[in-house]
Amino acid sequence: MKNLSKNYWLFGVFFFLYFFIWAASTMFLSLWLAEVGGLSATKTGIIFSAISIAAICYQPFFGILADKLGLKKDLLWVFIFLLMFIGPFFVYVFPPLLQSNIILAAIIGGAYLGAIFNGGVGVIEAYIEKVSHADHFEYGRVRVFGNIGAATSTFVTGHLFNTDPNLIYWICTIAAILLAVSFIFAKTGHSNVHVTKTETVAPNGSTLALFKNSKFWFFTLYVVGVGCVYDVFDQQFPVYFTQFFTTPEEGTAVFGNLVTLQIFLEAIVMISAPFIIRKVGAKNALIYAGFIMSFRILGSSFAEGAVAISLLKLLHAAEVPILLVAVFKYISANFDMRLSATIYLIGFQFSKQVGSIFLSTIAGNMYDTVGFDKAYLLLGAVALVFTIISIFTLSEKNKNSNLNVNATNVA
C-alpha cells in the first residue's frame, strides 16, 4: 500500500506537470503563430500538419518500443530531456525560422513538437495506464491530475499571453525540470509481486497479427472519422473564438478563463468516468463521446454571440474524459493488454495524426476561403456520419482479454 500510494501521487505530479507544459505550449499556439510568427490560417495549418507528420513517424516506433520495454523508464526520460529545451526553442529558435523559411520552420518545429507532445503523449499515457494496472489504482483517477495541470496552465498562460509570451515557455522549462525530479522517485518494480517478463512484454510477431484483426481496424475507423476530425476542428478554434469579441485581446483573455473552467469540469467528469464506463460499456461511451463532439462542431457553425460559443466550448468537458478512459477500457476489453501501447499509439494516436496531415491544411484553406462557420458545418457532418457508422462496427463484446499486469521488470 505504501508503494501504491507513493506511485499514485508521483505519477499524479507527472501528469500535472506534463499537461501543464503541453497546455501552456499549445493552447494558444494558433494565436502565437498568427501574432508572433505572422502566419496566415493556411500557413498555420501547414505547421499543424508538420507536427502531425512528425508524430506519425514516431508513433509506430514508440508504441512497439514501449511494449517491448514494459515498465522500464528509458523512453520517458528521453521525452523529459527534450521538454527541458522548450523555453529556448520558442524564444530563440522557432520565431526566426517562421519569419525566414516556413518550410524549414515546419520541419524543425514539427519534429520537435511532434516528439514531445503528439508523439510522446501516447507513450506517457500508455505507460502510466500500465502502472495503474500494476499498482491497482484507476487510470482515470490519476489522469485527473493532468486535467488540473492543464487548467492551471491555461489560467496562467491566458493572462501572460497578452503581456509576454516568452515567460510562458521559460515557465515550461522550469516545469520540465521539476518533472524530471518527480520521475526519479517513481518506482515501478516491486519485490513483493510475482509476474514474469513474458506476462508484461509483448510477444514476438504479435504486432503483425494485430493488423489482421478486424476489431482493430473498426476501432481505427472511429478514431479517424470522429476523433481526428474533432482535433482538426479544435486546432484553430481559438482564432474563431476571438472573433466573437470586440478585440482579440479580450477574446484571448476570456478564452483562457473559459478553458480553465472547462478543464476543471473535465477533472470532475474524469473522476466519475471509470464508474460510468463500467456501467454503460466502453463501446457506448465511445459513441456518446462521438455524438457530443459532432454536436459541438455543428453547433459552432451556427453559434451567434459570445455566450453561445462559450457554452459550446464547455461541451469539451463532457466528452474528453469519457473518451480518454473509454479508449483504454475498450483496448483492454478487446485486445491483449501486453499490446496496449502499440494499439493506443497506432490505433488511436497514429491514426489521428495521419488524418490530420491532410485535414489540417484543407481545413486551414477552408477557413481562409469559405469561413470558419461553413468549414465547421462540413467537419461536423463528417464526424456525425462516422459516429453513426461506429454504432454498427465497434465491438460490444467486453471480454477482458488483457492480462491484469501486476508488475514488470525493474524500472
Short mmCIF file of C-alpha atoms in Angstrom, two decimals:
data_model
loop_
_atom_site.label_atom_id
_atom_site.label_comp_id
_atom_site.label_asym_id
_atom_site.label_seq_id
_atom_site.Cartn_x
_atom_site.Cartn_y
_atom_site.Cartn_z
CA MET A 1 0.00 0.00 0.00
CA LYS A 2 2.89 2.32 0.73
CA ASN A 3 4.30 1.78 -2.78
CA LEU A 4 0.84 2.15 -4.30
CA SER A 5 0.25 5.45 -2.55
CA LYS A 6 3.69 6.75 -3.49
CA ASN A 7 3.36 5.86 -7.19
CA TYR A 8 -0.17 7.22 -7.38
CA TRP A 9 0.92 10.63 -6.16
CA LEU A 10 4.20 10.68 -8.08
CA PHE A 11 2.50 9.88 -11.36
CA GLY A 12 -0.21 12.35 -10.46
CA VAL A 13 2.52 15.00 -10.23
CA PHE A 14 3.95 13.69 -13.51
CA PHE A 15 0.61 14.12 -15.27
CA PHE A 16 0.09 17.57 -13.70
CA LEU A 17 3.43 18.91 -14.90
CA TYR A 18 3.36 17.27 -18.33
CA PHE A 19 -0.08 18.60 -19.21
CA PHE A 20 0.78 21.96 -17.70
CA ILE A 21 3.64 22.18 -20.20
CA TRP A 22 1.56 20.89 -23.10
CA ALA A 23 -1.36 23.25 -22.46
CA ALA A 24 0.95 26.23 -21.96
CA SER A 25 2.79 25.48 -25.20
CA THR A 26 -0.12 24.61 -27.49
CA MET A 27 -3.38 26.07 -26.14
CA PHE A 28 -2.65 29.41 -27.77
CA LEU A 29 -0.30 28.06 -30.44
CA SER A 30 -2.54 29.10 -33.32
CA LEU A 31 -2.73 32.63 -31.90
CA TRP A 32 1.02 32.64 -31.24
CA LEU A 33 1.73 31.58 -34.81
CA ALA A 34 -0.56 34.35 -36.09
CA GLU A 35 0.66 37.16 -33.84
CA VAL A 36 4.30 36.32 -33.16
CA GLY A 37 5.01 34.30 -36.30
CA GLY A 38 2.83 36.45 -38.56
CA LEU A 39 1.29 33.41 -40.28
CA SER A 40 -1.99 33.17 -42.17
CA ALA A 41 -4.51 30.46 -41.35
CA THR A 42 -3.23 28.41 -44.29
CA LYS A 43 0.39 28.60 -43.12
CA THR A 44 -0.71 27.83 -39.57
CA GLY A 45 -2.38 24.73 -40.97
CA ILE A 46 0.96 23.77 -42.56
CA ILE A 47 2.66 23.93 -39.14
CA PHE A 48 0.00 21.74 -37.57
CA SER A 49 0.27 19.32 -40.49
CA ALA A 50 4.04 19.15 -39.99
CA ILE A 51 3.57 18.30 -36.33
CA SER A 52 1.18 15.54 -37.35
CA ILE A 53 3.60 14.19 -39.98
CA ALA A 54 6.41 14.05 -37.43
CA ALA A 55 4.15 12.37 -34.89
CA ILE A 56 3.13 9.59 -37.26
CA CYS A 57 6.78 8.90 -37.97
CA TYR A 58 7.38 8.48 -34.25
CA GLN A 59 4.22 6.75 -33.03
CA PRO A 60 4.52 3.23 -34.54
CA PHE A 61 8.14 3.04 -33.38
CA PHE A 62 7.28 4.48 -29.95
CA GLY A 63 4.36 2.09 -29.49
CA ILE A 64 6.27 -1.08 -30.35
CA LEU A 65 9.31 0.04 -28.34
CA ALA A 66 7.15 0.93 -25.33
CA ASP A 67 5.56 -2.53 -25.28
CA LYS A 68 8.99 -4.14 -25.61
CA LEU A 69 10.34 -2.10 -22.69
CA GLY A 70 7.40 -2.87 -20.42
CA LEU A 71 7.72 -0.52 -17.46
CA LYS A 72 11.35 0.44 -17.94
CA LYS A 73 11.69 4.20 -17.72
CA ASP A 74 14.20 4.84 -20.53
CA LEU A 75 11.82 6.17 -23.18
CA LEU A 76 10.11 8.59 -20.81
CA TRP A 77 13.48 10.02 -19.83
CA VAL A 78 14.06 10.94 -23.48
CA PHE A 79 10.84 12.97 -23.54
CA ILE A 80 11.65 14.70 -20.26
CA PHE A 81 15.09 15.70 -21.52
CA LEU A 82 13.59 17.20 -24.70
CA LEU A 83 10.93 19.08 -22.71
CA MET A 84 13.62 20.96 -20.81
CA PHE A 85 14.55 22.83 -24.01
CA ILE A 86 11.08 24.14 -24.79
CA GLY A 87 11.85 27.63 -23.49
CA PRO A 88 14.95 28.18 -25.65
CA PHE A 89 13.15 26.65 -28.64
CA PHE A 90 10.16 29.02 -28.59
CA VAL A 91 12.17 32.10 -27.64
CA TYR A 92 15.34 31.76 -29.75
CA VAL A 93 14.79 29.11 -32.44
CA PHE A 94 11.21 28.99 -33.70
CA PRO A 95 10.35 32.70 -34.30
CA PRO A 96 13.32 33.42 -36.62
CA LEU A 97 12.56 30.25 -38.59
CA LEU A 98 8.92 31.26 -39.06
CA GLN A 99 9.97 34.67 -40.33
CA SER A 100 12.60 33.40 -42.74
CA ASN A 101 11.55 29.98 -44.05
CA ILE A 102 8.14 28.46 -43.36
CA ILE A 103 9.13 25.04 -44.75
CA LEU A 104 12.24 24.74 -42.59
CA ALA A 105 10.24 26.00 -39.61
CA ALA A 106 7.59 23.35 -40.27
CA ILE A 107 10.21 20.59 -40.49
CA ILE A 108 12.11 21.55 -37.32
CA GLY A 109 9.05 22.62 -35.35
CA GLY A 110 7.13 19.54 -36.40
CA ALA A 111 10.00 17.21 -35.47
CA TYR A 112 10.42 18.74 -32.01
CA LEU A 113 6.80 19.37 -31.01
CA GLY A 114 5.67 16.14 -32.66
CA ALA A 115 8.06 14.16 -30.47
CA ILE A 116 7.36 15.74 -27.08
CA PHE A 117 3.60 16.18 -27.46
CA ASN A 118 1.65 14.45 -30.24
CA GLY A 119 4.09 11.54 -30.42
CA GLY A 120 5.15 11.32 -26.80
CA VAL A 121 1.80 11.70 -25.05
CA GLY A 122 0.63 8.25 -26.15
CA VAL A 123 3.71 6.61 -24.67
CA ILE A 124 3.27 8.51 -21.41
CA GLU A 125 -0.44 7.72 -21.10
CA ALA A 126 0.02 4.05 -22.03
CA TYR A 127 2.95 3.76 -19.58
CA ILE A 128 1.01 5.22 -16.66
CA GLU A 129 -2.03 3.14 -17.58
CA LYS A 130 0.17 0.05 -17.25
CA VAL A 131 1.44 1.32 -13.91
CA SER A 132 -2.17 1.71 -12.76
CA HIS A 133 -2.75 -1.99 -13.50
CA ALA A 134 0.45 -2.90 -11.69
CA ASP A 135 -0.38 -0.84 -8.59
CA HIS A 136 -4.17 -1.39 -8.64
CA PHE A 137 -5.41 2.17 -8.97
CA GLU A 138 -7.80 3.54 -11.60
CA TYR A 139 -6.08 5.23 -14.51
CA GLY A 140 -8.88 7.79 -14.72
CA ARG A 141 -8.26 8.86 -11.13
CA VAL A 142 -4.58 9.65 -11.67
CA ARG A 143 -5.30 11.21 -15.08
CA VAL A 144 -7.33 13.84 -13.22
CA PHE A 145 -4.06 15.47 -12.23
CA GLY A 146 -3.40 16.10 -15.91
CA ASN A 147 -6.67 18.00 -16.18
CA ILE A 148 -5.80 20.08 -13.15
CA GLY A 149 -2.35 20.80 -14.59
CA ALA A 150 -3.85 21.89 -17.91
CA ALA A 151 -6.44 24.06 -16.15
CA THR A 152 -3.76 25.73 -14.03
CA SER A 153 -1.69 26.26 -17.14
CA THR A 154 -4.43 27.91 -19.18
CA PHE A 155 -5.29 30.21 -16.28
CA VAL A 156 -1.67 31.35 -16.04
CA THR A 157 -0.90 31.49 -19.76
CA GLY A 158 -4.19 33.18 -20.66
CA HIS A 159 -3.04 36.20 -18.67
CA LEU A 160 0.63 36.06 -19.67
CA PHE A 161 -0.02 35.72 -23.40
CA ASN A 162 -1.10 39.34 -23.81
CA THR A 163 1.88 40.64 -21.80
CA ASP A 164 4.94 38.49 -22.54
CA PRO A 165 4.52 35.10 -24.26
CA ASN A 166 8.20 34.30 -23.67
CA LEU A 167 7.56 33.93 -19.94
CA ILE A 168 5.18 31.07 -20.71
CA TYR A 169 7.91 28.97 -22.30
CA TRP A 170 10.50 29.68 -19.62
CA ILE A 171 7.96 28.53 -17.04
CA CYS A 172 7.55 25.36 -19.12
CA THR A 173 11.28 24.67 -18.95
CA ILE A 174 11.20 25.02 -15.15
CA ALA A 175 8.20 22.67 -15.02
CA ALA A 176 10.13 20.11 -17.10
CA ILE A 177 12.98 20.18 -14.59
CA LEU A 178 10.51 19.55 -11.76
CA LEU A 179 9.05 16.73 -13.85
CA ALA A 180 12.46 15.07 -14.01
CA VAL A 181 12.85 15.35 -10.23
CA SER A 182 9.47 13.71 -9.57
CA PHE A 183 10.16 10.89 -12.03
CA ILE A 184 13.41 10.00 -10.30
CA PHE A 185 11.45 8.85 -7.24
CA ALA A 186 8.87 6.75 -9.17
CA LYS A 187 9.50 3.03 -8.75
CA THR A 188 7.62 0.60 -10.99
CA GLY A 189 9.24 -2.69 -9.92
CA HIS A 190 8.11 -4.22 -6.64
CA SER A 191 9.78 -7.15 -4.99
CA ASN A 192 6.54 -8.40 -3.45
CA VAL A 193 4.85 -9.03 -6.80
CA HIS A 194 5.45 -12.14 -8.87
CA VAL A 195 4.91 -11.61 -12.57
CA THR A 196 7.34 -12.75 -15.21
CA LYS A 197 8.69 -10.69 -18.07
CA THR A 198 6.64 -12.65 -20.61
CA GLU A 199 3.43 -11.52 -18.88
CA THR A 200 4.24 -7.83 -19.29
CA VAL A 201 6.23 -7.61 -22.52
CA ALA A 202 4.67 -8.00 -25.97
CA PRO A 203 5.45 -11.38 -27.62
CA ASN A 204 7.27 -11.56 -30.96
CA GLY A 205 5.00 -11.38 -34.01
CA SER A 206 2.04 -10.02 -32.06
CA THR A 207 2.08 -6.64 -33.81
CA LEU A 208 1.71 -8.18 -37.28
CA ALA A 209 -1.12 -10.37 -36.04
CA LEU A 210 -2.85 -7.27 -34.69
CA PHE A 211 -3.14 -5.82 -38.20
CA LYS A 212 -5.21 -8.85 -39.25
CA ASN A 213 -7.77 -8.16 -36.52
CA SER A 214 -10.93 -6.52 -37.91
CA LYS A 215 -11.80 -5.05 -34.50
CA PHE A 216 -8.56 -3.07 -34.61
CA TRP A 217 -9.47 -1.56 -37.97
CA PHE A 218 -13.02 -0.70 -36.94
CA PHE A 219 -11.62 1.00 -33.84
CA THR A 220 -9.23 2.95 -36.07
CA LEU A 221 -12.12 3.95 -38.35
CA TYR A 222 -13.87 5.54 -35.38
CA VAL A 223 -10.71 7.35 -34.34
CA VAL A 224 -10.07 8.81 -37.81
CA GLY A 225 -13.67 9.64 -38.70
CA VAL A 226 -14.59 11.17 -35.35
CA GLY A 227 -11.57 11.87 -33.16
CA CYS A 228 -9.31 13.17 -35.92
CA VAL A 229 -11.99 15.45 -37.38
CA TYR A 230 -12.67 16.85 -33.93
CA ASP A 231 -8.97 17.54 -33.29
CA VAL A 232 -8.66 19.40 -36.59
CA PHE A 233 -11.75 21.44 -35.71
CA ASP A 234 -10.22 22.37 -32.35
CA GLN A 235 -6.79 23.39 -33.70
CA GLN A 236 -7.74 26.88 -34.83
CA PHE A 237 -10.86 27.25 -32.71
CA PRO A 238 -9.17 29.94 -30.51
CA VAL A 239 -8.86 32.16 -33.60
CA TYR A 240 -12.57 31.67 -34.39
CA PHE A 241 -13.50 32.25 -30.74
CA THR A 242 -11.83 35.66 -30.57
CA GLN A 243 -13.97 36.85 -33.49
CA PHE A 244 -16.97 36.95 -31.16
CA PHE A 245 -15.39 39.74 -29.08
CA THR A 246 -14.68 43.41 -29.59
CA THR A 247 -10.90 42.94 -29.59
CA PRO A 248 -8.64 39.86 -30.00
CA GLU A 249 -7.08 40.64 -26.60
CA GLU A 250 -10.47 40.48 -24.88
CA GLY A 251 -11.29 37.23 -26.64
CA THR A 252 -7.93 35.70 -25.67
CA ALA A 253 -8.39 36.59 -22.00
CA VAL A 254 -11.93 35.19 -21.94
CA PHE A 255 -10.81 32.06 -23.76
CA GLY A 256 -8.09 31.42 -21.19
CA ASN A 257 -10.52 31.75 -18.29
CA LEU A 258 -13.10 29.64 -20.07
CA VAL A 259 -10.63 26.84 -20.78
CA THR A 260 -9.58 26.90 -17.13
CA LEU A 261 -13.21 26.34 -16.10
CA GLN A 262 -13.62 23.70 -18.79
CA ILE A 263 -10.63 21.69 -17.65
CA PHE A 264 -11.71 21.79 -14.02
CA LEU A 265 -15.07 20.42 -15.20
CA GLU A 266 -13.14 17.75 -17.10
CA ALA A 267 -11.44 16.77 -13.84
CA ILE A 268 -14.82 16.29 -12.17
CA VAL A 269 -16.06 14.13 -15.06
CA MET A 270 -12.76 12.23 -15.14
CA ILE A 271 -13.19 11.12 -11.52
CA SER A 272 -16.54 9.51 -12.32
CA ALA A 273 -15.57 8.30 -15.81
CA PRO A 274 -14.38 4.80 -14.76
CA PHE A 275 -17.64 4.17 -12.90
CA ILE A 276 -19.77 5.46 -15.80
CA ILE A 277 -17.92 3.36 -18.37
CA ARG A 278 -18.21 0.20 -16.25
CA LYS A 279 -21.98 0.76 -16.22
CA VAL A 280 -22.57 1.58 -19.90
CA GLY A 281 -19.66 -0.25 -21.52
CA ALA A 282 -16.66 1.06 -23.44
CA LYS A 283 -18.39 0.99 -26.83
CA ASN A 284 -21.39 3.03 -25.68
CA ALA A 285 -19.05 5.50 -24.01
CA LEU A 286 -17.17 5.99 -27.30
CA ILE A 287 -20.44 6.50 -29.19
CA TYR A 288 -21.60 9.03 -26.58
CA ALA A 289 -18.34 10.96 -26.97
CA GLY A 290 -18.77 10.91 -30.76
CA PHE A 291 -22.21 12.47 -30.61
CA ILE A 292 -21.04 15.21 -28.23
CA MET A 293 -18.07 16.02 -30.48
CA SER A 294 -20.30 16.15 -33.57
CA PHE A 295 -22.81 18.40 -31.80
CA ARG A 296 -20.10 20.82 -30.68
CA ILE A 297 -18.63 21.15 -34.18
CA LEU A 298 -22.04 21.65 -35.82
CA GLY A 299 -23.17 23.98 -33.05
CA SER A 300 -20.10 26.16 -33.54
CA SER A 301 -21.13 26.62 -37.16
CA PHE A 302 -24.46 28.13 -36.12
CA ALA A 303 -23.38 29.92 -32.92
CA GLU A 304 -24.31 33.57 -32.55
CA GLY A 305 -22.68 35.61 -29.83
CA ALA A 306 -20.03 35.09 -27.18
CA VAL A 307 -22.33 33.24 -24.77
CA ALA A 308 -23.34 30.59 -27.31
CA ILE A 309 -19.80 29.88 -28.46
CA SER A 310 -18.61 29.76 -24.84
CA LEU A 311 -21.24 27.20 -23.87
CA LEU A 312 -20.30 25.08 -26.85
CA LYS A 313 -16.66 25.25 -25.79
CA LEU A 314 -17.61 23.87 -22.37
CA LEU A 315 -19.07 20.76 -24.05
CA HIS A 316 -15.43 19.69 -24.43
CA ALA A 317 -15.52 18.83 -20.73
CA ALA A 318 -18.44 16.45 -21.23
CA GLU A 319 -16.72 14.18 -23.73
CA VAL A 320 -12.92 14.29 -23.44
CA PRO A 321 -12.64 12.49 -20.05
CA ILE A 322 -15.09 9.81 -21.17
CA LEU A 323 -13.24 9.37 -24.47
CA LEU A 324 -9.79 9.07 -22.87
CA VAL A 325 -10.82 6.48 -20.31
CA ALA A 326 -13.14 4.63 -22.72
CA VAL A 327 -10.32 4.18 -25.24
CA PHE A 328 -8.17 2.33 -22.70
CA LYS A 329 -11.18 0.36 -21.43
CA TYR A 330 -12.09 -0.62 -24.99
CA ILE A 331 -8.50 -1.70 -25.69
CA SER A 332 -8.25 -3.78 -22.51
CA ALA A 333 -11.66 -5.37 -23.17
CA ASN A 334 -10.97 -6.36 -26.77
CA PHE A 335 -7.21 -6.85 -27.13
CA ASP A 336 -4.18 -8.34 -25.41
CA MET A 337 -3.12 -5.95 -22.66
CA ARG A 338 0.54 -6.57 -23.49
CA LEU A 339 -0.09 -4.71 -26.76
CA SER A 340 -1.86 -1.76 -25.17
CA ALA A 341 0.87 0.78 -26.01
CA THR A 342 1.06 -0.41 -29.64
CA ILE A 343 -2.72 -0.29 -30.07
CA TYR A 344 -3.03 3.09 -28.38
CA LEU A 345 -0.09 4.66 -30.24
CA ILE A 346 -1.01 3.24 -33.67
CA GLY A 347 -4.78 2.74 -33.49
CA PHE A 348 -5.54 5.97 -31.63
CA GLN A 349 -2.68 8.48 -31.74
CA PHE A 350 -1.08 7.48 -35.06
CA SER A 351 -4.33 7.21 -36.98
CA LYS A 352 -5.47 10.63 -35.77
CA GLN A 353 -2.22 12.20 -36.88
CA VAL A 354 -2.40 10.57 -40.33
CA GLY A 355 -5.80 12.13 -40.82
CA SER A 356 -4.57 15.48 -39.51
CA ILE A 357 -1.84 15.63 -42.14
CA PHE A 358 -4.47 16.04 -44.83
CA LEU A 359 -7.29 17.66 -42.89
CA SER A 360 -5.28 20.40 -41.13
CA THR A 361 -4.15 22.06 -44.34
CA ILE A 362 -7.52 21.52 -46.05
CA ALA A 363 -9.39 22.96 -43.09
CA GLY A 364 -6.97 25.89 -42.86
CA ASN A 365 -7.59 26.68 -46.51
CA MET A 366 -11.35 26.45 -45.96
CA TYR A 367 -11.13 28.92 -43.08
CA ASP A 368 -9.39 31.41 -45.39
CA THR A 369 -11.76 30.87 -48.34
CA VAL A 370 -15.28 29.98 -47.16
CA GLY A 371 -15.01 30.93 -43.49
CA PHE A 372 -14.97 29.06 -40.19
CA ASP A 373 -18.73 28.56 -39.96
CA LYS A 374 -19.11 26.76 -43.29
CA ALA A 375 -15.97 24.69 -42.67
CA TYR A 376 -17.33 23.62 -39.29
CA LEU A 377 -20.62 22.57 -40.88
CA LEU A 378 -18.79 20.15 -43.15
CA LEU A 379 -16.48 18.83 -40.42
CA GLY A 380 -19.42 18.30 -38.07
CA ALA A 381 -21.38 16.37 -40.69
CA VAL A 382 -18.40 14.07 -41.31
CA ALA A 383 -17.97 13.37 -37.58
CA LEU A 384 -21.68 12.65 -37.17
CA VAL A 385 -21.73 10.18 -40.08
CA PHE A 386 -18.77 8.23 -38.72
CA THR A 387 -20.26 8.18 -35.23
CA ILE A 388 -23.41 6.57 -36.61
CA ILE A 389 -21.33 4.06 -38.62
CA SER A 390 -19.42 3.14 -35.45
CA ILE A 391 -22.64 2.10 -33.72
CA PHE A 392 -22.59 -0.93 -36.03
CA THR A 393 -18.83 -1.52 -36.31
CA LEU A 394 -17.39 -1.13 -32.80
CA SER A 395 -17.40 -4.29 -30.71
CA GLU A 396 -19.83 -4.64 -27.82
CA LYS A 397 -18.01 -7.69 -26.54
CA ASN A 398 -16.42 -6.75 -23.22
CA LYS A 399 -14.33 -9.86 -22.94
CA ASN A 400 -11.45 -8.90 -20.69
CA SER A 401 -8.71 -10.37 -22.83
CA ASN A 402 -5.96 -8.40 -21.17
CA LEU A 403 -3.58 -9.71 -18.57
CA ASN A 404 -4.04 -7.97 -15.26
CA VAL A 405 -0.46 -6.85 -15.06
CA ASN A 406 0.82 -6.72 -11.53
CA ALA A 407 4.45 -5.93 -12.10
CA THR A 408 7.16 -5.58 -14.66
CA ASN A 409 10.85 -5.65 -14.99
CA VAL A 410 12.90 -3.29 -12.86
CA ALA A 411 12.30 0.42 -13.50
#
